Each structure stands twice: as structure tokens, then as C-alpha cells.
């Protein structure tokens, strides 16, 4: 009887670990202390103008008392562009050291509208539990609670995970489907690979890059949200981003990078 209890306790422990690790993924692309900066450009009446800057940082932190990665992405428009529209976005996410999503927040001021989306993740009995919160531009707080049997991501956590994808053997048109959560819904999303290109960053260096597109399903069709050009090395650093916004198109070009995990072997001299 004692051996039976020990066996059952051991099985329960294994099941608990498996449930928590069901959405784990190996990270070999970044480390704590990575910091990237970008120049932003906006297409205004068929002319690309300097719109501001963006930065992304990833550090090891703690979430609910446990070690975790904290990543943040901020975009800031300059005074010149503020006269046309106001762009103030801040994205924040936490993930476990095994790349499981733990938390996501997006605070966005675009034009005269400001809103907040939050997603809280927890893992129990092989299920993923989500608490979703949305602060609308009218000041209304909306909450949703969902339990699903598959892994769910948000637009920043999936980006961290995708940086460790191994593209060897991928052909142009290769697609990866996944569910994406915001403060209100869970929607189908897709990552599409479109081959290799050379991209010149705003630091004056050209890089061999992989072209990836992030698409979300809208009215039954997939719509491109962002094209990522990431370095063709183990870091998979975003060298250029083409963003398709509600109020136009914007681009971001890499200016500087520090704290990388791997050598930059994609630079073209």
C-alpha cells in the first residue's frame, strides 16, 4: 500500500510538471540583457518620413515569484509626425525560462484613441487558463475567462518563441498556424516564410535575412499585419519590420544591438 501511494504521488508530480511544461520551447536565440533600437518611418502622401524610434529589450526577471524573461517593445512618434497622428505603443510580456507565455500587455495610443489589452496565463491539469482584460478607448473594462486544451500566444510571446524556430528545410510559402490572444478574443494567426533577402539596416550594414510575415484571420481571410526580416543566424534579430497599420504603413530599421547571445554571422561585408 505504501509503495502504491508513493507510485501515485510520483505520477501526480510527473503529470503536474508535464502540464506546466506543455507549452515549453527551447530558447537558443537570445539571452538576458539584449537591447535593440530602431528608426521608425511612416508613409505620408507617398513619401517616407522619419516618424520616431522604437526599442526592444529582454531581461531575466521574476513573475509571481518565479524566474522569467521580461520583454518590452516601445514605439514613439516624433513631434513632426504627432501633427499628423499620435503613435505611442508599449508592449510588455513575461515568459517562463522555458518560453511558456505568462503575461502580455499592450498599451496603445494611435491617433486620439487609447486602449489597453492584457492576457494572464496559467497552466493546470493539461489545460491553459486565460484571463483577458481590455480597457476600451471609452474607458470601459471588459473581462473574459477561458480554458483551452492547446497552447495560446500573444503577439509578443509568439515573436520570442519564433526567434528559436529552425528554418532549415523550409521552402518559400511554409506556414505555421497558432492561436493568438488579445484582451478580448482568441483568433487564428499564421507565420509565413517567404525566402531569403539582403536588407540594409540603418547602421549601414547589410544582412542576410529571412522574410517572415505575421498574419491574423479577419472576416474569414488572413490579413498581413507585419513583415519581419530577421537575421539569417542563430540570433534571428529583426533587421527591418514593415507594419501595415489602420492609418497607413510604417517601417522600422535596425540602428543598434547589444547583449546578443550568438555571433552575428549574417552580416554582409
PDB file of C-alpha atoms in Angstrom:
ATOM      1  CA  UNK A   1       0.000   0.000   0.000  1.00  0.00           C
ATOM      2  CA  UNK A   2       2.840   2.356   0.856  1.00  0.00           C
ATOM      3  CA  UNK A   3       4.540   1.607  -2.481  1.00  0.00           C
ATOM      4  CA  UNK A   4       1.217   2.289  -4.243  1.00  0.00           C
ATOM      5  CA  UNK A   5       0.918   5.701  -2.566  1.00  0.00           C
ATOM      6  CA  UNK A   6       4.492   6.564  -3.491  1.00  0.00           C
ATOM      7  CA  UNK A   7       3.867   5.482  -7.080  1.00  0.00           C
ATOM      8  CA  UNK A   8       0.677   7.565  -7.311  1.00  0.00           C
ATOM      9  CA  UNK A   9       2.396  10.610  -5.783  1.00  0.00           C
ATOM     10  CA  UNK A  10       5.242  10.254  -8.277  1.00  0.00           C
ATOM     11  CA  UNK A  11       2.796  10.001 -11.186  1.00  0.00           C
ATOM     12  CA  UNK A  12       0.937  13.106  -9.980  1.00  0.00           C
ATOM     13  CA  UNK A  13       4.212  15.023  -9.781  1.00  0.00           C
ATOM     14  CA  UNK A  14       5.141  13.969 -13.310  1.00  0.00           C
ATOM     15  CA  UNK A  15       1.689  14.947 -14.564  1.00  0.00           C
ATOM     16  CA  UNK A  16       1.950  18.338 -12.861  1.00  0.00           C
ATOM     17  CA  UNK A  17       5.348  19.020 -14.432  1.00  0.00           C
ATOM     18  CA  UNK A  18       4.088  17.867 -17.833  1.00  0.00           C
ATOM     19  CA  UNK A  19       1.038  20.129 -17.586  1.00  0.00           C
ATOM     20  CA  UNK A  20       3.175  23.144 -16.749  1.00  0.00           C
ATOM     21  CA  UNK A  21       5.681  22.308 -19.489  1.00  0.00           C
ATOM     22  CA  UNK A  22       3.130  21.574 -22.202  1.00  0.00           C
ATOM     23  CA  UNK A  23       3.860  24.879 -23.936  1.00  0.00           C
ATOM     24  CA  UNK A  24       7.615  24.892 -23.305  1.00  0.00           C
ATOM     25  CA  UNK A  25      10.100  25.561 -26.097  1.00  0.00           C
ATOM     26  CA  UNK A  26      13.891  25.659 -26.217  1.00  0.00           C
ATOM     27  CA  UNK A  27      15.411  29.151 -26.481  1.00  0.00           C
ATOM     28  CA  UNK A  28      18.753  29.445 -28.245  1.00  0.00           C
ATOM     29  CA  UNK A  29      18.269  32.879 -29.864  1.00  0.00           C
ATOM     30  CA  UNK A  30      18.566  35.465 -27.074  1.00  0.00           C
ATOM     31  CA  UNK A  31      19.799  35.986 -23.531  1.00  0.00           C
ATOM     32  CA  UNK A  32      19.129  38.409 -20.721  1.00  0.00           C
ATOM     33  CA  UNK A  33      20.456  41.890 -21.461  1.00  0.00           C
ATOM     34  CA  UNK A  34      19.658  42.078 -25.171  1.00  0.00           C
ATOM     35  CA  UNK A  35      18.765  45.599 -26.308  1.00  0.00           C
ATOM     36  CA  UNK A  36      17.756  46.676 -29.827  1.00  0.00           C
ATOM     37  CA  UNK A  37      16.962  50.140 -31.209  1.00  0.00           C
ATOM     38  CA  UNK A  38      15.197  51.159 -34.412  1.00  0.00           C
ATOM     39  CA  UNK A  39      14.328  54.174 -36.540  1.00  0.00           C
ATOM     40  CA  UNK A  40      10.657  54.447 -37.495  1.00  0.00           C
ATOM     41  CA  UNK A  41       9.403  55.731 -40.839  1.00  0.00           C
ATOM     42  CA  UNK A  42       5.841  56.496 -41.896  1.00  0.00           C
ATOM     43  CA  UNK A  43       4.392  56.715 -45.379  1.00  0.00           C
ATOM     44  CA  UNK A  44       2.706  60.104 -45.658  1.00  0.00           C
ATOM     45  CA  UNK A  45       1.180  61.013 -49.041  1.00  0.00           C
ATOM     46  CA  UNK A  46       3.509  58.592 -50.890  1.00  0.00           C
ATOM     47  CA  UNK A  47       6.623  59.955 -49.104  1.00  0.00           C
ATOM     48  CA  UNK A  48       8.502  58.104 -46.362  1.00  0.00           C
ATOM     49  CA  UNK A  49       9.249  60.450 -43.448  1.00  0.00           C
ATOM     50  CA  UNK A  50      11.190  59.844 -40.227  1.00  0.00           C
ATOM     51  CA  UNK A  51       8.480  59.143 -37.670  1.00  0.00           C
ATOM     52  CA  UNK A  52      10.334  58.412 -34.442  1.00  0.00           C
ATOM     53  CA  UNK A  53      12.085  55.485 -32.823  1.00  0.00           C
ATOM     54  CA  UNK A  54      11.486  52.121 -31.209  1.00  0.00           C
ATOM     55  CA  UNK A  55      13.377  49.929 -28.785  1.00  0.00           C
ATOM     56  CA  UNK A  56      13.133  46.351 -27.595  1.00  0.00           C
ATOM     57  CA  UNK A  57      14.753  44.866 -24.516  1.00  0.00           C
ATOM     58  CA  UNK A  58      14.800  41.403 -22.972  1.00  0.00           C
ATOM     59  CA  UNK A  59      15.996  40.744 -19.424  1.00  0.00           C
ATOM     60  CA  UNK A  60      15.687  37.963 -16.895  1.00  0.00           C
ATOM     61  CA  UNK A  61      13.306  38.980 -14.135  1.00  0.00           C
ATOM     62  CA  UNK A  62      10.691  37.341 -11.906  1.00  0.00           C
ATOM     63  CA  UNK A  63       6.975  36.795 -12.356  1.00  0.00           C
ATOM     64  CA  UNK A  64       4.824  35.712  -9.415  1.00  0.00           C
ATOM     65  CA  UNK A  65       7.999  34.829  -7.554  1.00  0.00           C
ATOM     66  CA  UNK A  66       9.473  32.624 -10.300  1.00  0.00           C
ATOM     67  CA  UNK A  67      12.366  33.326 -12.724  1.00  0.00           C
ATOM     68  CA  UNK A  68      11.078  34.629 -16.047  1.00  0.00           C
ATOM     69  CA  UNK A  69      12.019  36.638 -19.115  1.00  0.00           C
ATOM     70  CA  UNK A  70      10.580  40.135 -19.407  1.00  0.00           C
ATOM     71  CA  UNK A  71      10.473  41.645 -22.894  1.00  0.00           C
ATOM     72  CA  UNK A  72       9.272  45.112 -23.802  1.00  0.00           C
ATOM     73  CA  UNK A  73       8.769  46.887 -27.102  1.00  0.00           C
ATOM     74  CA  UNK A  74       8.089  50.628 -27.228  1.00  0.00           C
ATOM     75  CA  UNK A  75       7.382  52.903 -30.199  1.00  0.00           C
ATOM     76  CA  UNK A  76       7.439  56.680 -30.001  1.00  0.00           C
ATOM     77  CA  UNK A  77       6.499  59.102 -32.760  1.00  0.00           C
ATOM     78  CA  UNK A  78       8.302  62.442 -33.008  1.00  0.00           C
ATOM     79  CA  UNK A  79       6.796  65.945 -32.863  1.00  0.00           C
ATOM     80  CA  UNK A  80       6.679  66.220 -36.640  1.00  0.00           C
ATOM     81  CA  UNK A  81       4.550  63.123 -37.015  1.00  0.00           C
ATOM     82  CA  UNK A  82       2.427  63.998 -33.970  1.00  0.00           C
ATOM     83  CA  UNK A  83       0.892  66.750 -36.089  1.00  0.00           C
ATOM     84  CA  UNK A  84      -0.489  64.052 -38.421  1.00  0.00           C
ATOM     85  CA  UNK A  85      -1.193  61.294 -35.890  1.00  0.00           C
ATOM     86  CA  UNK A  86      -0.013  60.275 -32.418  1.00  0.00           C
ATOM     87  CA  UNK A  87       1.785  56.933 -32.100  1.00  0.00           C
ATOM     88  CA  UNK A  88       2.577  55.708 -28.581  1.00  0.00           C
ATOM     89  CA  UNK A  89       2.658  51.925 -28.217  1.00  0.00           C
ATOM     90  CA  UNK A  90       4.134  49.901 -25.367  1.00  0.00           C
ATOM     91  CA  UNK A  91       4.121  46.103 -25.433  1.00  0.00           C
ATOM     92  CA  UNK A  92       5.234  44.045 -22.438  1.00  0.00           C
ATOM     93  CA  UNK A  93       5.340  40.305 -21.898  1.00  0.00           C
ATOM     94  CA  UNK A  94       6.629  37.750 -19.425  1.00  0.00           C
ATOM     95  CA  UNK A  95       7.503  34.189 -20.345  1.00  0.00           C
ATOM     96  CA  UNK A  96       8.980  31.358 -18.322  1.00  0.00           C
ATOM     97  CA  UNK A  97      12.611  30.440 -18.908  1.00  0.00           C
ATOM     98  CA  UNK A  98      11.128  27.553 -20.938  1.00  0.00           C
ATOM     99  CA  UNK A  99       9.313  30.085 -23.153  1.00  0.00           C
ATOM    100  CA  UNK A 100       5.793  29.483 -21.822  1.00  0.00           C
ATOM    101  CA  UNK A 101       3.671  32.655 -22.066  1.00  0.00           C
ATOM    102  CA  UNK A 102       2.827  34.070 -18.636  1.00  0.00           C
ATOM    103  CA  UNK A 103       1.575  37.621 -19.222  1.00  0.00           C
ATOM    104  CA  UNK A 104       1.030  40.149 -22.012  1.00  0.00           C
ATOM    105  CA  UNK A 105       0.111  43.825 -22.039  1.00  0.00           C
ATOM    106  CA  UNK A 106      -0.325  46.248 -24.902  1.00  0.00           C
ATOM    107  CA  UNK A 107      -0.978  49.921 -24.245  1.00  0.00           C
ATOM    108  CA  UNK A 108      -1.609  51.751 -27.494  1.00  0.00           C
ATOM    109  CA  UNK A 109      -2.334  55.365 -28.289  1.00  0.00           C
ATOM    110  CA  UNK A 110      -2.958  55.648 -32.007  1.00  0.00           C
ATOM    111  CA  UNK A 111      -4.433  58.953 -33.095  1.00  0.00           C
ATOM    112  CA  UNK A 112      -6.983  60.055 -30.499  1.00  0.00           C
ATOM    113  CA  UNK A 113      -7.703  56.518 -29.310  1.00  0.00           C
ATOM    114  CA  UNK A 114      -6.056  54.844 -26.325  1.00  0.00           C
ATOM    115  CA  UNK A 115      -6.647  51.273 -25.198  1.00  0.00           C
ATOM    116  CA  UNK A 116      -5.068  48.503 -23.144  1.00  0.00           C
ATOM    117  CA  UNK A 117      -5.073  44.738 -23.728  1.00  0.00           C
ATOM    118  CA  UNK A 118      -3.905  42.243 -21.105  1.00  0.00           C
ATOM    119  CA  UNK A 119      -3.641  38.450 -21.052  1.00  0.00           C
ATOM    120  CA  UNK A 120      -2.853  36.415 -17.905  1.00  0.00           C
ATOM    121  CA  UNK A 121      -1.814  32.770 -18.446  1.00  0.00           C
ATOM    122  CA  UNK A 122      -1.845  29.806 -16.049  1.00  0.00           C
ATOM    123  CA  UNK A 123      -1.403  26.059 -16.606  1.00  0.00           C
ATOM    124  CA  UNK A 124      -3.384  23.380 -14.752  1.00  0.00           C
ATOM    125  CA  UNK A 125      -4.179  19.699 -15.445  1.00  0.00           C
ATOM    126  CA  UNK A 126      -3.007  19.870 -19.044  1.00  0.00           C
ATOM    127  CA  UNK A 127      -5.140  22.950 -19.713  1.00  0.00           C
ATOM    128  CA  UNK A 128      -4.297  26.586 -20.406  1.00  0.00           C
ATOM    129  CA  UNK A 129      -6.359  29.091 -18.441  1.00  0.00           C
ATOM    130  CA  UNK A 130      -6.603  32.658 -19.682  1.00  0.00           C
ATOM    131  CA  UNK A 131      -7.825  35.831 -18.025  1.00  0.00           C
ATOM    132  CA  UNK A 132      -8.252  38.539 -20.627  1.00  0.00           C
ATOM    133  CA  UNK A 133      -8.745  42.225 -19.885  1.00  0.00           C
ATOM    134  CA  UNK A 134      -9.450  45.091 -22.234  1.00  0.00           C
ATOM    135  CA  UNK A 135      -9.669  48.786 -21.415  1.00  0.00           C
ATOM    136  CA  UNK A 136     -11.513  50.388 -24.314  1.00  0.00           C
ATOM    137  CA  UNK A 137     -10.981  53.903 -25.630  1.00  0.00           C
ATOM    138  CA  UNK A 138     -14.264  54.871 -23.932  1.00  0.00           C
ATOM    139  CA  UNK A 139     -12.942  53.765 -20.524  1.00  0.00           C
ATOM    140  CA  UNK A 140     -14.908  50.508 -20.290  1.00  0.00           C
ATOM    141  CA  UNK A 141     -13.253  47.482 -18.627  1.00  0.00           C
ATOM    142  CA  UNK A 142     -14.052  44.144 -20.282  1.00  0.00           C
ATOM    143  CA  UNK A 143     -13.015  40.781 -18.796  1.00  0.00           C
ATOM    144  CA  UNK A 144     -13.090  37.267 -20.256  1.00  0.00           C
ATOM    145  CA  UNK A 145     -12.106  33.875 -18.772  1.00  0.00           C
ATOM    146  CA  UNK A 146     -11.274  30.912 -20.996  1.00  0.00           C
ATOM    147  CA  UNK A 147      -9.856  27.411 -20.547  1.00  0.00           C
ATOM    148  CA  UNK A 148      -8.454  25.626 -23.598  1.00  0.00           C
ATOM    149  CA  UNK A 149      -6.582  22.377 -24.219  1.00  0.00           C
ATOM    150  CA  UNK A 150      -3.984  23.851 -26.583  1.00  0.00           C
ATOM    151  CA  UNK A 151      -1.203  26.411 -26.289  1.00  0.00           C
ATOM    152  CA  UNK A 152      -2.124  30.066 -26.814  1.00  0.00           C
ATOM    153  CA  UNK A 153       0.162  33.014 -27.501  1.00  0.00           C
ATOM    154  CA  UNK A 154       0.092  36.768 -27.903  1.00  0.00           C
ATOM    155  CA  UNK A 155       1.863  38.890 -30.491  1.00  0.00           C
ATOM    156  CA  UNK A 156       4.997  39.438 -28.358  1.00  0.00           C
ATOM    157  CA  UNK A 157       5.367  35.991 -26.773  1.00  0.00           C
ATOM    158  CA  UNK A 158       4.993  34.300 -30.161  1.00  0.00           C
ATOM    159  CA  UNK A 159       7.717  36.554 -31.530  1.00  0.00           C
ATOM    160  CA  UNK A 160      10.135  35.499 -28.764  1.00  0.00           C
ATOM    161  CA  UNK A 161       9.306  31.861 -29.439  1.00  0.00           C
ATOM    162  CA  UNK A 162       9.602  32.204 -33.225  1.00  0.00           C
ATOM    163  CA  UNK A 163      13.150  33.505 -32.915  1.00  0.00           C
ATOM    164  CA  UNK A 164      14.237  29.987 -31.937  1.00  0.00           C
ATOM    165  CA  UNK A 165      12.497  28.262 -34.836  1.00  0.00           C
ATOM    166  CA  UNK A 166      14.893  26.301 -37.049  1.00  0.00           C
ATOM    167  CA  UNK A 167      14.188  27.352 -40.678  1.00  0.00           C
ATOM    168  CA  UNK A 168      16.440  24.709 -42.223  1.00  0.00           C
ATOM    169  CA  UNK A 169      14.420  22.841 -44.807  1.00  0.00           C
ATOM    170  CA  UNK A 170      11.714  25.491 -45.018  1.00  0.00           C
ATOM    171  CA  UNK A 171      10.614  26.420 -48.530  1.00  0.00           C
ATOM    172  CA  UNK A 172       9.067  29.721 -49.539  1.00  0.00           C
ATOM    173  CA  UNK A 173       5.408  29.617 -48.566  1.00  0.00           C
ATOM    174  CA  UNK A 174       5.941  27.439 -45.464  1.00  0.00           C
ATOM    175  CA  UNK A 175       3.322  28.364 -42.827  1.00  0.00           C
ATOM    176  CA  UNK A 176       2.862  27.793 -39.099  1.00  0.00           C
ATOM    177  CA  UNK A 177      -0.612  28.247 -37.607  1.00  0.00           C
ATOM    178  CA  UNK A 178      -1.246  29.174 -33.968  1.00  0.00           C
ATOM    179  CA  UNK A 179      -3.969  30.837 -31.842  1.00  0.00           C
ATOM    180  CA  UNK A 180      -3.316  34.429 -30.771  1.00  0.00           C
ATOM    181  CA  UNK A 181      -4.923  36.157 -27.782  1.00  0.00           C
ATOM    182  CA  UNK A 182      -5.540  39.806 -27.029  1.00  0.00           C
ATOM    183  CA  UNK A 183      -7.581  41.439 -24.283  1.00  0.00           C
ATOM    184  CA  UNK A 184     -10.854  40.184 -25.723  1.00  0.00           C
ATOM    185  CA  UNK A 185     -10.550  37.288 -28.160  1.00  0.00           C
ATOM    186  CA  UNK A 186      -8.560  34.253 -29.247  1.00  0.00           C
ATOM    187  CA  UNK A 187      -8.123  34.336 -33.018  1.00  0.00           C
ATOM    188  CA  UNK A 188      -6.344  32.230 -35.653  1.00  0.00           C
ATOM    189  CA  UNK A 189      -2.949  33.602 -36.676  1.00  0.00           C
ATOM    190  CA  UNK A 190      -0.236  32.456 -39.019  1.00  0.00           C
ATOM    191  CA  UNK A 191       3.504  32.849 -39.580  1.00  0.00           C
ATOM    192  CA  UNK A 192       4.570  32.624 -43.234  1.00  0.00           C
ATOM    193  CA  UNK A 193       8.111  32.168 -44.549  1.00  0.00           C
ATOM    194  CA  UNK A 194       8.904  33.828 -47.896  1.00  0.00           C
ATOM    195  CA  UNK A 195      12.576  33.071 -48.508  1.00  0.00           C
ATOM    196  CA  UNK A 196      15.851  34.916 -48.011  1.00  0.00           C
ATOM    197  CA  UNK A 197      16.773  38.505 -48.937  1.00  0.00           C
ATOM    198  CA  UNK A 198      19.525  41.031 -48.162  1.00  0.00           C
ATOM    199  CA  UNK A 199      18.456  44.039 -46.103  1.00  0.00           C
ATOM    200  CA  UNK A 200      20.436  47.171 -45.271  1.00  0.00           C
ATOM    201  CA  UNK A 201      19.887  48.416 -41.717  1.00  0.00           C
ATOM    202  CA  UNK A 202      20.170  51.996 -40.503  1.00  0.00           C
ATOM    203  CA  UNK A 203      23.592  51.162 -39.064  1.00  0.00           C
ATOM    204  CA  UNK A 204      24.892  50.990 -42.654  1.00  0.00           C
ATOM    205  CA  UNK A 205      25.375  47.198 -42.656  1.00  0.00           C
ATOM    206  CA  UNK A 206      23.668  44.695 -44.921  1.00  0.00           C
ATOM    207  CA  UNK A 207      22.411  41.410 -43.512  1.00  0.00           C
ATOM    208  CA  UNK A 208      21.236  38.149 -44.998  1.00  0.00           C
ATOM    209  CA  UNK A 209      17.681  37.879 -43.720  1.00  0.00           C
ATOM    210  CA  UNK A 210      14.749  35.506 -43.554  1.00  0.00           C
ATOM    211  CA  UNK A 211      11.451  37.088 -44.547  1.00  0.00           C
ATOM    212  CA  UNK A 212       8.592  36.162 -42.199  1.00  0.00           C
ATOM    213  CA  UNK A 213       5.046  37.538 -42.259  1.00  0.00           C
ATOM    214  CA  UNK A 214       2.665  37.632 -39.311  1.00  0.00           C
ATOM    215  CA  UNK A 215      -0.977  37.305 -40.399  1.00  0.00           C
ATOM    216  CA  UNK A 216      -4.270  37.390 -38.497  1.00  0.00           C
ATOM    217  CA  UNK A 217      -7.583  35.996 -39.686  1.00  0.00           C
ATOM    218  CA  UNK A 218     -10.213  38.659 -40.285  1.00  0.00           C
ATOM    219  CA  UNK A 219     -13.619  38.096 -41.899  1.00  0.00           C
ATOM    220  CA  UNK A 220     -12.545  34.616 -42.995  1.00  0.00           C
ATOM    221  CA  UNK A 221      -9.327  35.763 -44.668  1.00  0.00           C
ATOM    222  CA  UNK A 222      -5.755  36.084 -43.449  1.00  0.00           C
ATOM    223  CA  UNK A 223      -4.501  39.663 -43.362  1.00  0.00           C
ATOM    224  CA  UNK A 224      -0.829  40.652 -43.166  1.00  0.00           C
ATOM    225  CA  UNK A 225      -0.059  42.635 -40.020  1.00  0.00           C
ATOM    226  CA  UNK A 226       3.758  42.740 -40.046  1.00  0.00           C
ATOM    227  CA  UNK A 227       6.566  41.560 -42.326  1.00  0.00           C
ATOM    228  CA  UNK A 228       9.706  40.664 -40.342  1.00  0.00           C
ATOM    229  CA  UNK A 229      13.155  40.498 -41.906  1.00  0.00           C
ATOM    230  CA  UNK A 230      15.247  38.629 -39.327  1.00  0.00           C
ATOM    231  CA  UNK A 231      18.972  37.959 -39.459  1.00  0.00           C
ATOM    232  CA  UNK A 232      19.877  34.611 -41.001  1.00  0.00           C
ATOM    233  CA  UNK A 233      21.885  33.423 -37.997  1.00  0.00           C
ATOM    234  CA  UNK A 234      21.086  31.968 -34.584  1.00  0.00           C
ATOM    235  CA  UNK A 235      20.075  35.364 -33.138  1.00  0.00           C
ATOM    236  CA  UNK A 236      17.236  35.969 -35.619  1.00  0.00           C
ATOM    237  CA  UNK A 237      17.420  39.696 -34.901  1.00  0.00           C
ATOM    238  CA  UNK A 238      14.660  41.777 -36.573  1.00  0.00           C
ATOM    239  CA  UNK A 239      16.619  43.947 -39.036  1.00  0.00           C
ATOM    240  CA  UNK A 240      13.561  45.515 -40.662  1.00  0.00           C
ATOM    241  CA  UNK A 241       9.832  45.475 -39.931  1.00  0.00           C
ATOM    242  CA  UNK A 242       7.106  46.546 -42.365  1.00  0.00           C
ATOM    243  CA  UNK A 243       3.930  47.331 -40.423  1.00  0.00           C
ATOM    244  CA  UNK A 244       0.507  47.587 -42.020  1.00  0.00           C
ATOM    245  CA  UNK A 245      -1.445  49.883 -39.706  1.00  0.00           C
ATOM    246  CA  UNK A 246      -5.048  51.025 -39.694  1.00  0.00           C
ATOM    247  CA  UNK A 247      -3.956  54.552 -40.566  1.00  0.00           C
ATOM    248  CA  UNK A 248      -1.222  53.715 -43.099  1.00  0.00           C
ATOM    249  CA  UNK A 249       2.105  51.907 -43.406  1.00  0.00           C
ATOM    250  CA  UNK A 250       5.225  52.173 -41.263  1.00  0.00           C
ATOM    251  CA  UNK A 251       8.711  50.683 -41.338  1.00  0.00           C
ATOM    252  CA  UNK A 252      11.349  50.112 -38.682  1.00  0.00           C
ATOM    253  CA  UNK A 253      15.070  49.747 -39.457  1.00  0.00           C
ATOM    254  CA  UNK A 254      17.657  48.419 -37.008  1.00  0.00           C
ATOM    255  CA  UNK A 255      20.033  51.060 -35.638  1.00  0.00           C
ATOM    256  CA  UNK A 256      21.962  49.260 -32.895  1.00  0.00           C
ATOM    257  CA  UNK A 257      22.082  45.990 -30.985  1.00  0.00           C
ATOM    258  CA  UNK A 258      23.931  44.815 -27.881  1.00  0.00           C
ATOM    259  CA  UNK A 259      23.873  41.921 -25.467  1.00  0.00           C
ATOM    260  CA  UNK A 260      23.404  39.285 -28.194  1.00  0.00           C
ATOM    261  CA  UNK A 261      23.606  35.614 -27.359  1.00  0.00           C
ATOM    262  CA  UNK A 262      25.337  34.447 -30.561  1.00  0.00           C
ATOM    263  CA  UNK A 263      27.826  35.819 -33.097  1.00  0.00           C
ATOM    264  CA  UNK A 264      26.299  37.858 -35.925  1.00  0.00           C
ATOM    265  CA  UNK A 265      27.252  35.694 -38.891  1.00  0.00           C
ATOM    266  CA  UNK A 266      24.636  37.155 -41.249  1.00  0.00           C
ATOM    267  CA  UNK A 267      26.404  40.484 -41.838  1.00  0.00           C
ATOM    268  CA  UNK A 268      27.430  41.017 -45.464  1.00  0.00           C
ATOM    269  CA  UNK A 269      30.733  42.859 -45.714  1.00  0.00           C
TER     270      UNK A 269
END
